[in-house]
Amino acid sequence: MANLIDFLQHQNLVWHGTDNAPLSQRSVEKQSTGYETLDTCLEGGFPIPGIVDIQCQVGIGEVALLLPFIREQSRLCVMINPPANVNAHALLHQNIVTELVWVLSISDPTEALWAAEQCLKSGVCSSVLLWHQELQIHQVKRLILSAQTGQSLCCLLRCNPAQGGSLPVSLSMQLSPRGEGLDIKVTKLKGGWAKPKITLTWPQLWPQLILRDESEQSGQVLPFVRSISR
Amino acid sequence: MLWLYLHFPQLQLDGLLAQDALMPPTIIVSSKKHVVVQLNDAARQLGINIGMGLGTAAAMNTSLSVYEFKERNEQQRIQELAQCLYLDTAEIHISAPNGLLLKVSNMLPLHPNLAHYWKVIQTRLMSQQVYYHFGLGYSPLAAQLLAQAAFDKIDEDKATLSAEVGKLPIGSLAFSERRKQQLQRVGVKTVQSLLDIPLVELGKRFDTELVHYVGRLQGKLHHPVEFYQPPQIFQRDITLLFELENLSYLTKPLYKLLQQLEEFLKSRDKLTHEIALTLVQRDTEAIVLKVGSSQGEYRAQKWQDLCHLVLERTQLSAPLQAITLRVDKFCEPSNHNDDLFSEPIGTMSRADLLSVLRAKLGEGAIHGIQTMPDARPEYATNHCEPRLQCSKPSVTEKSAPLLRPNFLLAQIQPLHNKVMLLQGPERISTGWWDGHEIERDYFIAQDEQFRRLWIFKDRQQRWFIHGIFS
């Protein structure tokens, strides 16, 4: 039995409770996400320092989910390899100080990780948003250490939930879109218990982005016929 | 008027010695006559002398390293030395090709005595690791003659000095062979015997050139000197002892250059934003690397770290022979107005982070964003220099916030999928003045995967995707 536990521990498959964890790991500060329902679910908010793994497809409001948190920070927010051009006007209209946003576009995935590490540990960044698909356990561990040095939050945005959920992150969430909002399933929360799925509705997530009324949905859209490309 | 002359007989060799004190027998050979012009002690012990032909010298030992004499190299070095001594002496004349003439008398009031002044100069020269001879004199020429004759004593007594100059043979004067013979034929063997002849008599027998020379030697006639002005740029070269193929071996020689830069900047209380490294490769074009530091820096260690990152992503195409470090723009140290109360985390500043990222990833990989007053969405966001200081969150006039997607596609894409319109239309019709006219009706739509898209219909009723509500 002890052998088996040792083996599983070695594979990082055993989750220790926080009660007998070392003090340094227990004292994780939580910062509000800006959404009441999510805060309750996460027992206070995003862990700082920490790594938050967000699995979702692009375009369902995943950045909007992080914006209230970013808005509260006075240090930099670095976006590494965002899937498209960051729109300064959008951020401005959501009361984000655009001067605090740096965008990095790096083609080499290893260099992107290096940059994330530098930003996290520099102490001048409050958060790093990293769009990265393939992450190894040791890479995440390095990011954790950097985040601890710089007291920062690293958000991994990935869209291939196929990869095993065994990355040593502080918080892992799966987002799935619905007509009226966003389903959030917390698959891992360091020091917390399993949580039921919660839903953030669009009025909560993006107050302006509300269906005005049903009659406006009747627009006629004639999409391009998808060309058969070879 | 007291003058000090410093004579540097082996500047190029000193440059090599500074890199490695335990050098094998080394000679430097002039490229025109192929004779030895400089040599180290190890070579001297083999029996090689200055003026010996290259062939004879090479026959003495098989493991002799031979370098070509480079005049430019020496000229540059003498400039550097002048620059270094300028910190202690205001009036320096560069006496080509390898001497420095320092006007001592004007500097003496700052020192208790001459010995103290000389000690300061000596310490300064020690740091430069050069071999030199020196001489004092009451005319520039007298000082020069003594220095070149390796007088090497500090004595300001006028009589002693003139006696010493008098002892020099006539051959040590800078005359043509014909003139020397002329003088020797009339029995003038030493400088003293030349000085004994009155100038008027000299003028009768010889030409005015000689009279001028003697007059200058005695300090009776004016000796033209042009005083050195330190340049406003920093440039240093190192010729590597071995050709390097691996850039990681560059660390040590580079650090030496950076330390000199640190000295240079520190003594002027300046910082620099950018240094340029030139890597001279064998038979190939040199690589010029720019290393930047966003907030300005002088410390050698910091520059070393940044250079390391830049060198990491540099590929040599041929073995490396020499490096040059050049800085031509300087800036004033800025006074930080950091917040006294908020506790900083770590030791880095935004500028440090930016410099490190830029050094490793290149200039283009990192940018900030700013809004532009343009209604066309593709022109409304501009890439800009990442901000190092953040102005206070500006209180924007309370206009109704517009609804804009967080991400804009780099290329507008035709809409292929079936979507449901949620909001709109918002017509943007503008840009007639610069040729990028648009007339679009923007909508927010939701596709079948529940993604929120920013789509528009153009004048021809075609539908495109422009942004994503991430």
XYZ file of C-alpha atoms in Angstrom:
700
model
C 0.000 0.000 0.000
C 2.747 2.417 1.049
C 4.606 1.450 -2.084
C 1.649 2.268 -4.213
C 1.224 5.671 -2.580
C 4.899 6.386 -3.059
C 4.567 5.448 -6.680
C 1.517 7.620 -7.186
C 3.145 10.509 -5.361
C 6.052 10.193 -7.659
C 3.758 10.510 -10.614
C 2.185 13.604 -9.113
C -1.150 11.852 -8.962
C -1.812 12.261 -5.268
C -3.293 15.449 -4.049
C -2.253 16.412 -0.551
C -4.671 18.158 1.701
C -3.641 21.600 2.863
C -3.846 20.768 6.542
C -0.398 19.262 6.738
C 1.151 21.150 3.880
C 4.180 23.324 4.593
C 3.293 26.775 5.805
C 4.752 28.453 2.735
C 2.311 26.634 0.508
C -0.675 27.254 2.698
C -0.453 31.017 2.825
C -1.861 31.808 -0.562
C -3.588 35.096 -0.798
C -6.843 35.193 -2.682
C -7.818 38.171 -4.769
C -11.309 38.779 -5.891
C -12.159 37.858 -9.450
C -14.772 40.577 -9.563
C -17.637 38.107 -9.813
C -19.423 37.204 -6.642
C -20.511 33.760 -7.712
C -17.063 32.864 -8.917
C -15.446 34.209 -5.748
C -17.628 31.983 -3.591
C -16.827 29.047 -5.775
C -13.088 29.699 -5.620
C -13.212 30.399 -1.862
C -12.118 33.983 -2.252
C -10.849 34.443 -5.768
C -7.740 33.869 -7.789
C -4.745 32.602 -5.810
C -1.833 35.050 -5.745
C 0.845 33.940 -6.453
C -0.424 31.167 -8.586
C -1.033 29.518 -11.894
C -4.552 29.439 -13.249
C -5.251 27.004 -15.997
C -8.178 27.994 -18.184
C -9.375 25.513 -20.756
C -11.758 26.854 -23.303
C -12.150 27.695 -26.934
C -11.334 31.177 -28.118
C -14.062 33.786 -28.222
C -16.439 32.830 -25.455
C -15.551 35.647 -23.068
C -12.504 34.118 -21.437
C -10.556 37.385 -21.415
C -13.606 39.275 -20.224
C -13.662 36.889 -17.280
C -10.179 38.075 -16.256
C -10.663 41.781 -16.899
C -12.230 42.772 -13.549
C -9.201 41.268 -11.853
C -6.763 43.056 -14.181
C -8.616 46.331 -13.691
C -7.814 46.280 -9.975
C -4.061 45.914 -10.487
C -1.545 48.690 -10.621
C 1.218 46.575 -12.064
C 1.616 45.404 -15.636
C -0.484 42.857 -17.450
C 1.545 41.031 -20.080
C -0.217 39.119 -22.825
C 1.968 36.560 -24.551
C 0.888 35.289 -27.956
C -2.760 36.327 -27.882
C -4.759 34.663 -30.683
C -5.470 37.992 -32.413
C -4.641 41.687 -32.140
C -5.484 43.163 -28.776
C -7.986 45.955 -29.195
C -6.967 48.950 -27.114
C -10.375 50.583 -27.520
C -12.143 47.587 -26.068
C -9.895 47.668 -23.016
C -10.287 51.411 -22.673
C -14.063 51.151 -22.707
C -13.843 48.523 -19.985
C -11.785 50.919 -17.832
C -8.464 49.134 -18.242
C -5.433 51.405 -18.314
C -3.999 50.434 -21.675
C -0.578 51.708 -20.669
C -0.358 48.800 -18.287
C -0.751 46.263 -21.055
C 2.259 44.868 -22.888
C 1.809 42.458 -25.738
C 4.473 39.957 -26.683
C 4.381 37.950 -29.877
C 6.937 35.182 -29.881
C 6.969 32.411 -32.431
C 9.164 29.989 -30.519
C 7.159 28.258 -27.732
C 10.236 27.815 -25.521
C 11.074 31.485 -25.776
C 7.461 32.329 -24.965
C 7.809 30.337 -21.761
C 11.109 32.051 -21.016
C 9.463 35.438 -21.469
C 6.576 34.416 -19.209
C 9.052 33.359 -16.558
C 10.950 36.649 -16.772
C 7.757 38.688 -16.528
C 6.367 36.656 -13.639
C 9.458 36.915 -11.505
C 10.324 40.516 -12.362
C 7.926 41.909 -9.784
C 6.617 44.571 -12.119
C 3.840 42.424 -13.592
C 0.695 41.522 -11.742
C -0.471 39.028 -14.304
C 0.761 37.200 -17.357
C -1.760 35.846 -19.833
C -0.083 33.073 -21.723
C -1.653 31.407 -24.714
C 0.238 28.186 -24.934
C -0.924 24.773 -26.017
C 1.724 22.268 -25.002
C 2.918 22.538 -21.428
C 4.985 20.069 -19.503
C 4.853 19.532 -15.773
C 8.365 20.862 -15.209
C 7.607 23.977 -17.210
C 4.581 24.723 -15.067
C 6.657 24.184 -11.949
C 9.166 26.743 -13.126
C 6.328 29.181 -13.755
C 5.051 28.616 -10.212
C 8.426 29.452 -8.735
C 8.667 32.579 -10.867
C 5.173 33.646 -9.853
C 6.109 33.194 -6.211
C 9.192 35.352 -6.653
C 7.278 38.131 -8.347
C 3.977 37.753 -6.430
C 2.111 37.444 -9.688
C -0.594 35.468 -11.371
C -0.067 33.422 -14.489
C -3.110 32.515 -16.573
C -2.624 29.683 -19.014
C -5.183 29.813 -21.760
C -5.401 26.516 -23.557
C -7.931 25.061 -25.884
C -6.958 21.403 -25.855
C -8.427 19.929 -22.724
C -7.314 16.570 -24.039
C -4.045 16.971 -22.181
C -4.176 15.269 -18.814
C -5.343 17.361 -15.901
C -2.242 16.564 -13.865
C -0.410 19.849 -14.347
C 0.651 21.236 -10.958
C -1.437 24.389 -11.270
C -3.140 26.175 -8.395
C -6.489 26.348 -10.098
C -7.899 24.706 -13.155
C -11.143 25.716 -14.806
C -13.021 24.501 -17.815
C -15.166 27.108 -19.511
C -17.939 26.143 -21.843
C -20.243 28.607 -23.530
C -23.990 28.576 -23.401
C -26.580 30.767 -24.927
C -27.076 32.827 -21.829
C -23.560 32.817 -20.487
C -20.545 30.839 -19.469
C -20.391 27.543 -17.624
C -17.439 27.285 -15.296
C -16.354 23.946 -14.009
C -13.568 24.068 -11.459
C -11.655 20.854 -12.002
C -8.930 21.591 -9.510
C -8.568 24.043 -6.684
C -5.574 23.807 -4.448
C -6.775 23.412 -0.916
C -10.420 23.261 -1.857
C -13.135 20.681 -2.310
C -14.894 19.666 -5.456
C -17.380 22.280 -6.600
C -20.545 22.087 -8.570
C -20.582 23.739 -11.968
C -21.530 27.408 -11.901
C -22.827 29.704 -14.583
C -21.946 33.314 -15.196
C -24.625 34.926 -17.255
C -23.797 37.429 -19.954
C -25.239 40.392 -18.038
C -22.793 39.559 -15.260
C -19.866 38.822 -17.500
C -20.250 41.592 -20.017
C -22.955 43.961 -18.863
C -23.329 45.687 -22.182
C -23.472 42.513 -24.177
C -27.072 41.649 -23.551
C -29.677 40.651 -26.001
C -31.821 43.727 -26.302
C -34.915 41.892 -27.185
C -36.009 38.908 -29.110
C -37.217 40.828 -32.133
C -33.710 42.021 -32.920
C -32.554 38.498 -33.488
C -34.357 38.241 -36.738
C -31.623 39.678 -38.926
C -30.999 37.936 -42.178
C -27.402 36.814 -42.535
C -26.275 35.241 -45.753
C -22.933 33.662 -45.001
C -20.347 33.101 -47.713
C -20.529 29.648 -49.184
C -17.481 27.923 -47.778
C -15.147 27.508 -50.675
C -13.775 24.037 -51.099
C -10.134 24.663 -50.709
C -7.382 22.219 -51.273
C 57.275 75.831 -17.983
C 57.746 72.229 -16.878
C 56.755 69.439 -19.225
C 56.419 65.729 -18.775
C 56.829 63.454 -21.725
C 55.585 59.859 -21.738
C 57.009 57.577 -24.360
C 55.235 54.312 -25.142
C 57.563 52.151 -27.208
C 55.381 49.024 -27.486
C 51.738 49.962 -27.469
C 50.511 47.199 -29.712
C 52.385 44.581 -27.741
C 50.959 45.959 -24.496
C 47.502 45.442 -25.916
C 48.306 41.784 -26.435
C 50.011 41.441 -23.061
C 46.992 42.861 -21.298
C 45.003 39.874 -22.459
C 47.522 37.272 -21.422
C 50.608 38.090 -19.372
C 52.241 34.717 -19.999
C 52.659 35.040 -23.706
C 54.867 32.894 -25.858
C 57.732 34.740 -27.596
C 55.939 37.362 -29.629
C 57.183 39.880 -32.117
C 55.449 42.617 -34.016
C 56.770 43.189 -37.477
C 56.329 46.264 -39.603
C 54.519 45.459 -42.784
C 56.722 47.614 -45.016
C 60.288 46.701 -44.120
C 59.564 43.345 -42.455
C 61.694 44.154 -39.445
C 60.915 43.598 -35.790
C 59.504 46.764 -34.214
C 58.208 45.428 -30.905
C 58.905 42.276 -28.948
C 58.215 40.820 -25.520
C 60.759 39.645 -22.970
C 60.454 36.016 -23.953
C 61.410 36.943 -27.485
C 64.241 39.163 -26.250
C 65.696 36.236 -24.331
C 65.867 34.269 -27.556
C 68.245 36.885 -28.870
C 65.870 38.792 -31.044
C 66.367 42.554 -31.219
C 64.464 45.489 -32.536
C 65.336 46.111 -36.159
C 66.080 42.470 -36.860
C 64.638 41.095 -40.084
C 61.628 38.809 -39.924
C 63.566 35.930 -41.487
C 66.397 36.077 -38.956
C 63.973 36.356 -36.050
C 61.879 33.439 -37.275
C 65.010 31.319 -37.553
C 65.715 31.800 -33.822
C 62.678 29.893 -32.702
C 59.940 27.942 -34.365
C 57.220 28.788 -31.888
C 57.450 32.541 -32.389
C 54.112 34.312 -32.710
C 54.259 37.084 -35.249
C 51.823 39.959 -35.523
C 51.685 42.647 -38.119
C 52.320 46.174 -36.921
C 49.174 48.232 -37.196
C 49.677 51.941 -37.099
C 45.992 52.633 -36.696
C 45.907 50.435 -33.659
C 48.648 52.471 -31.996
C 47.098 55.783 -32.902
C 43.884 54.673 -31.327
C 45.575 53.444 -28.213
C 47.447 56.701 -27.719
C 44.125 58.516 -27.960
C 42.735 56.248 -25.284
C 45.697 56.914 -23.037
C 45.315 60.632 -23.523
C 41.679 60.279 -22.624
C 42.582 58.378 -19.504
C 45.252 60.855 -18.384
C 42.934 63.735 -19.128
C 41.274 62.935 -15.822
C 44.409 64.203 -14.057
C 45.905 66.679 -16.467
C 44.146 69.389 -18.348
C 46.724 70.026 -21.038
C 47.875 67.024 -22.980
C 49.455 67.063 -26.395
C 49.511 63.903 -28.440
C 52.943 63.646 -29.945
C 52.575 61.252 -32.826
C 53.040 58.363 -33.109
C 53.488 57.100 -29.555
C 54.129 59.886 -27.099
C 52.147 62.114 -24.797
C 53.293 65.529 -23.683
C 51.798 66.755 -20.429
C 52.059 70.309 -19.239
C 52.952 69.856 -15.584
C 53.433 73.383 -14.273
C 49.760 74.304 -14.474
C 48.716 71.185 -12.597
C 51.223 71.496 -9.741
C 49.154 73.965 -7.649
C 46.634 71.118 -7.207
C 49.239 68.815 -5.711
C 51.533 69.150 -2.695
C 54.582 68.509 -4.819
C 55.753 67.052 -8.084
C 56.211 63.583 -6.595
C 52.574 63.459 -5.614
C 51.464 64.480 -9.059
C 53.679 61.839 -10.596
C 52.225 59.212 -8.278
C 48.728 60.010 -9.496
C 49.841 59.743 -13.113
C 51.670 56.534 -12.365
C 48.625 54.897 -10.788
C 46.548 55.905 -13.763
C 49.078 54.387 -16.158
C 49.266 51.244 -14.063
C 45.572 50.627 -14.637
C 46.168 50.858 -18.368
C 48.822 48.153 -18.330
C 51.253 49.868 -20.651
C 55.043 49.950 -20.794
C 56.496 53.443 -20.877
C 59.484 55.710 -20.416
C 59.237 59.234 -19.119
C 61.244 62.396 -18.897
C 60.822 65.918 -17.533
C 62.037 69.031 -19.205
C 61.674 72.797 -19.324
C 60.879 72.630 -23.000
C 58.715 70.036 -24.735
C 61.626 68.880 -26.840
C 63.955 68.409 -23.893
C 61.355 66.296 -22.087
C 60.815 64.255 -25.199
C 64.510 63.601 -25.707
C 64.946 62.445 -22.137
C 61.903 60.204 -22.248
C 62.972 58.593 -25.494
C 66.402 58.021 -23.972
C 64.661 56.223 -21.075
C 65.648 58.772 -18.449
C 62.857 57.635 -16.131
C 63.639 59.903 -13.182
C 61.577 62.567 -11.514
C 63.710 65.616 -10.867
C 62.646 69.178 -11.417
C 66.039 70.812 -10.973
C 66.692 72.899 -14.059
C 70.475 72.484 -14.059
C 70.393 68.710 -13.631
C 67.850 68.345 -16.370
C 69.759 70.450 -18.839
C 72.955 68.556 -17.954
C 71.183 65.279 -18.619
C 69.957 66.509 -21.976
C 73.469 67.704 -22.744
C 74.866 64.226 -22.213
C 72.731 62.758 -24.963
C 74.585 61.904 -28.156
C 73.761 63.896 -31.235
C 72.391 60.697 -32.809
C 69.362 60.755 -30.532
C 68.085 63.986 -32.039
C 65.412 63.806 -34.703
C 67.678 64.866 -37.560
C 68.257 63.371 -40.951
C 71.326 61.153 -41.337
C 72.966 63.833 -43.479
C 72.557 66.503 -40.842
C 73.923 64.218 -38.125
C 77.013 63.498 -40.214
C 77.394 67.178 -40.923
C 77.427 67.951 -37.217
C 79.732 65.105 -36.278
C 82.209 66.178 -38.944
C 82.577 69.544 -37.228
C 83.120 67.859 -33.878
C 79.644 68.202 -32.409
C 79.186 64.815 -30.714
C 76.791 65.535 -27.843
C 73.788 67.741 -27.424
C 75.742 69.865 -24.976
C 78.344 70.772 -27.552
C 75.550 71.775 -29.913
C 73.971 73.938 -27.234
C 77.283 75.600 -26.488
C 77.368 77.162 -29.919
C 75.506 80.482 -29.875
C 72.381 80.537 -32.009
C 73.742 83.355 -34.169
C 76.850 81.321 -35.004
C 74.700 78.287 -35.773
C 72.628 80.400 -38.119
C 75.700 81.454 -40.019
C 77.026 77.945 -40.543
C 73.816 75.913 -40.827
C 70.292 76.597 -42.032
C 67.454 78.125 -40.063
C 65.855 74.716 -39.474
C 68.605 73.730 -37.093
C 68.455 77.090 -35.360
C 64.763 76.638 -34.793
C 65.308 73.183 -33.391
C 67.953 74.248 -30.949
C 65.912 77.248 -29.953
C 62.969 75.050 -29.205
C 65.150 72.611 -27.290
C 66.388 75.417 -25.067
C 62.874 76.705 -24.613
C 63.801 80.045 -26.221
C 61.575 79.615 -29.240
C 57.940 78.699 -29.250
C 57.121 75.036 -29.619
C 53.705 74.559 -31.215
C 51.526 72.211 -29.198
C 47.926 71.377 -29.770
C 46.069 70.312 -26.695
C 43.926 67.253 -26.652
C 40.165 67.471 -26.437
C 38.449 64.308 -25.233
C 35.903 63.011 -27.739
C 32.290 62.652 -26.922
C 32.161 59.023 -27.947
C 33.459 55.845 -26.432
C 35.110 53.280 -28.658
C 37.423 50.431 -27.770
C 38.743 47.490 -29.739
C 40.182 44.205 -28.703
C 42.045 41.980 -31.102
C 41.496 38.502 -29.786
C 44.489 36.297 -29.094
C 42.791 33.357 -30.720
C 40.088 33.186 -33.296
C 36.881 32.302 -31.552
C 34.210 30.076 -32.953
C 32.116 29.850 -29.837
C 30.615 33.120 -28.733
C 30.426 32.036 -25.114
C 34.211 32.476 -24.876
C 33.734 36.130 -25.603
C 32.519 36.801 -22.075
C 35.893 37.673 -20.554
C 37.333 40.009 -23.184
C 33.972 41.678 -23.491
C 33.766 42.239 -19.764
C 37.056 44.110 -19.902
C 35.658 46.480 -22.467
C 32.498 46.938 -20.468
C 34.504 47.789 -17.378
C 36.294 50.476 -19.340
C 32.933 51.761 -20.437
C 31.814 51.805 -16.826
C 34.876 53.888 -15.900
C 34.239 56.210 -18.799
C 30.586 56.739 -17.938
C 31.128 56.964 -14.218
C 33.732 59.698 -14.517
C 31.311 61.729 -16.621
C 28.218 60.873 -14.602
C 26.412 59.664 -17.697
C 24.386 56.647 -18.707
C 23.796 55.134 -22.069
C 20.754 53.526 -23.635
C 22.520 51.544 -26.290
C 25.887 50.034 -26.982
C 27.025 48.740 -30.358
C 29.174 45.644 -30.567
C 31.015 44.963 -33.780
C 32.188 41.404 -34.249
C 34.938 41.233 -36.840
C 34.923 37.872 -38.568
C 37.556 36.318 -40.746
C 37.015 37.074 -44.458
C 33.403 37.988 -43.842
C 31.460 41.087 -43.090
C 31.433 42.164 -39.511
C 28.305 41.671 -37.455
C 27.010 44.761 -35.701
C 24.924 44.045 -32.639
C 22.939 46.665 -30.795
C 22.276 46.057 -27.166
C 19.789 48.345 -25.521
C 18.863 49.193 -21.999
C 15.622 51.081 -21.729
C 16.324 53.092 -18.639
C 20.010 53.756 -19.282
C 22.805 51.905 -17.590
C 26.515 52.211 -16.857
C 27.332 49.125 -14.816
C 29.486 46.561 -16.593
C 27.716 43.624 -14.978
C 24.288 44.705 -16.198
C 25.571 45.256 -19.719
C 27.279 41.898 -19.585
C 23.972 40.182 -18.795
C 22.208 41.962 -21.637
C 25.026 41.270 -24.090
C 24.906 37.646 -23.094
C 21.249 37.435 -24.122
C 21.947 39.103 -27.443
C 24.988 36.975 -28.172
C 22.939 33.881 -27.425
C 20.827 34.458 -30.482
C 23.701 35.501 -32.716
C 25.212 33.116 -35.198
C 28.792 33.529 -36.367
C 29.445 32.767 -40.000
C 33.232 32.730 -39.654
C 35.732 32.668 -36.782
C 35.785 35.816 -34.724
C 38.953 37.897 -34.781
C 38.254 41.146 -32.996
C 35.521 43.031 -31.224
C 34.734 46.703 -30.990
C 32.570 48.370 -28.432
C 31.159 51.721 -29.385
C 28.853 54.116 -27.619
C 28.048 57.433 -29.181
C 24.929 58.553 -27.388
C 24.791 59.270 -23.732
C 22.060 60.334 -21.426
C 21.771 61.931 -18.060
C 20.868 59.776 -15.114
C 17.230 60.349 -14.391
C 16.036 60.873 -10.898
C 13.578 58.198 -9.980
C 10.433 59.390 -8.418
C 9.489 56.078 -6.958
C 6.731 55.727 -4.505
C 8.226 55.688 -1.047
C 5.482 53.650 0.530
C 4.506 50.873 -1.823
C 6.986 48.130 -1.256
C 8.725 47.068 -4.433
C 8.776 43.381 -5.264
C 12.075 42.189 -6.626
C 14.849 44.399 -7.834
C 13.734 44.916 -11.396
C 12.071 47.912 -12.885
C 9.884 47.942 -15.956
C 12.794 49.264 -17.972
C 14.992 46.400 -16.792
C 12.368 43.864 -17.772
C 11.938 45.492 -21.149
C 15.690 45.490 -21.779
C 15.996 41.830 -20.897
C 13.053 40.831 -23.083
C 14.317 42.904 -25.981
C 17.837 41.549 -25.715
C 16.617 37.989 -25.943
C 13.647 38.258 -28.251
C 14.552 41.170 -30.495
C 13.104 44.635 -30.809
C 9.890 43.697 -32.570
C 8.598 41.020 -30.237
C 7.249 43.335 -27.610
C 4.965 46.306 -27.871
C 2.437 48.291 -25.986
C -0.971 49.325 -27.244
C -2.570 52.704 -27.469
C -5.836 54.042 -28.725
C -5.954 56.354 -31.692
C -8.672 58.839 -32.425
C -9.950 57.044 -35.484
C -13.352 55.524 -35.975
C -12.113 52.774 -38.253
C -11.493 49.791 -35.983
C -8.337 48.677 -37.796
C -6.730 52.063 -37.256
C -8.083 52.659 -33.791
C -5.411 50.602 -32.045
C -1.794 51.325 -32.554
C 1.269 49.439 -31.490
C 3.537 51.668 -29.487
C 6.619 51.625 -27.352
C 5.824 49.736 -24.119
C 5.191 52.275 -21.394
C 7.731 52.457 -18.639
C 5.887 54.990 -16.591
C 2.205 54.942 -16.191
C 0.419 58.199 -16.066
C -2.333 58.266 -13.519
C -5.429 56.538 -14.824
C -6.765 59.420 -16.801
C -10.274 60.422 -15.984
C -11.890 60.022 -19.327
C -14.885 62.035 -20.130
C -17.884 59.991 -19.332
C -19.063 59.052 -22.741
C -21.209 56.002 -23.054
C -18.783 53.105 -23.348
C -18.748 51.589 -26.760
C -19.057 47.897 -27.139
C -15.878 46.600 -28.752
C -14.388 43.119 -28.949
C -11.197 42.416 -26.998
C -9.505 40.942 -30.014
C -9.496 42.124 -33.596
C -8.509 39.706 -36.314
C -5.310 40.689 -38.085
C -7.056 40.019 -41.390
C -10.745 40.514 -41.942
C -12.222 37.141 -42.738
C -15.294 36.288 -44.741
C -18.097 34.879 -42.631
C -18.707 31.242 -43.440
C -20.734 30.031 -40.514
C -24.327 30.467 -39.681
C -24.728 33.089 -36.995
C -27.442 34.705 -34.991
C -27.394 38.483 -34.681
C -27.518 39.775 -31.117
C -26.988 43.488 -31.426
C -26.600 46.070 -34.104
C -26.332 47.585 -36.491
C -23.725 50.237 -35.752
C -22.757 52.016 -38.935
C -19.185 53.166 -39.379
C -18.831 55.231 -42.506
C -15.668 57.260 -42.650
C -12.160 57.457 -43.984
C -12.955 59.181 -47.285
C -9.940 61.452 -46.866
C -7.078 59.004 -47.074
C -8.167 56.330 -49.494
C -9.198 53.770 -46.904
C -12.841 54.534 -47.042
C -15.155 52.183 -45.242
C -18.873 51.940 -44.934
C -19.825 49.073 -42.754
C -22.692 47.986 -40.550
C -21.306 46.229 -37.517
C -23.253 43.591 -35.588
C -22.560 41.384 -32.659
C -23.396 37.838 -33.482
C -23.254 34.456 -31.907
C -22.255 31.431 -33.922
C -23.222 27.841 -33.387
C -20.392 27.236 -30.940
C -21.758 30.171 -28.899
C -18.760 32.288 -29.765
C -19.469 36.000 -29.753
C -18.237 37.608 -32.936
C -18.051 41.126 -34.241
C -19.222 40.936 -37.809
C -20.070 43.507 -40.430
C -21.914 43.868 -43.670
C -20.305 46.009 -46.320
C -21.948 48.019 -49.051
C -22.158 44.990 -51.291
C -24.052 43.095 -48.590
C -21.139 40.744 -47.968
C -20.537 39.552 -44.428
C -17.174 39.502 -42.715
C -15.807 38.677 -39.263
C -13.707 41.397 -37.730
C -13.360 40.707 -34.029
C -13.900 38.257 -31.245
C -15.469 38.952 -27.881
C -12.960 36.956 -25.912
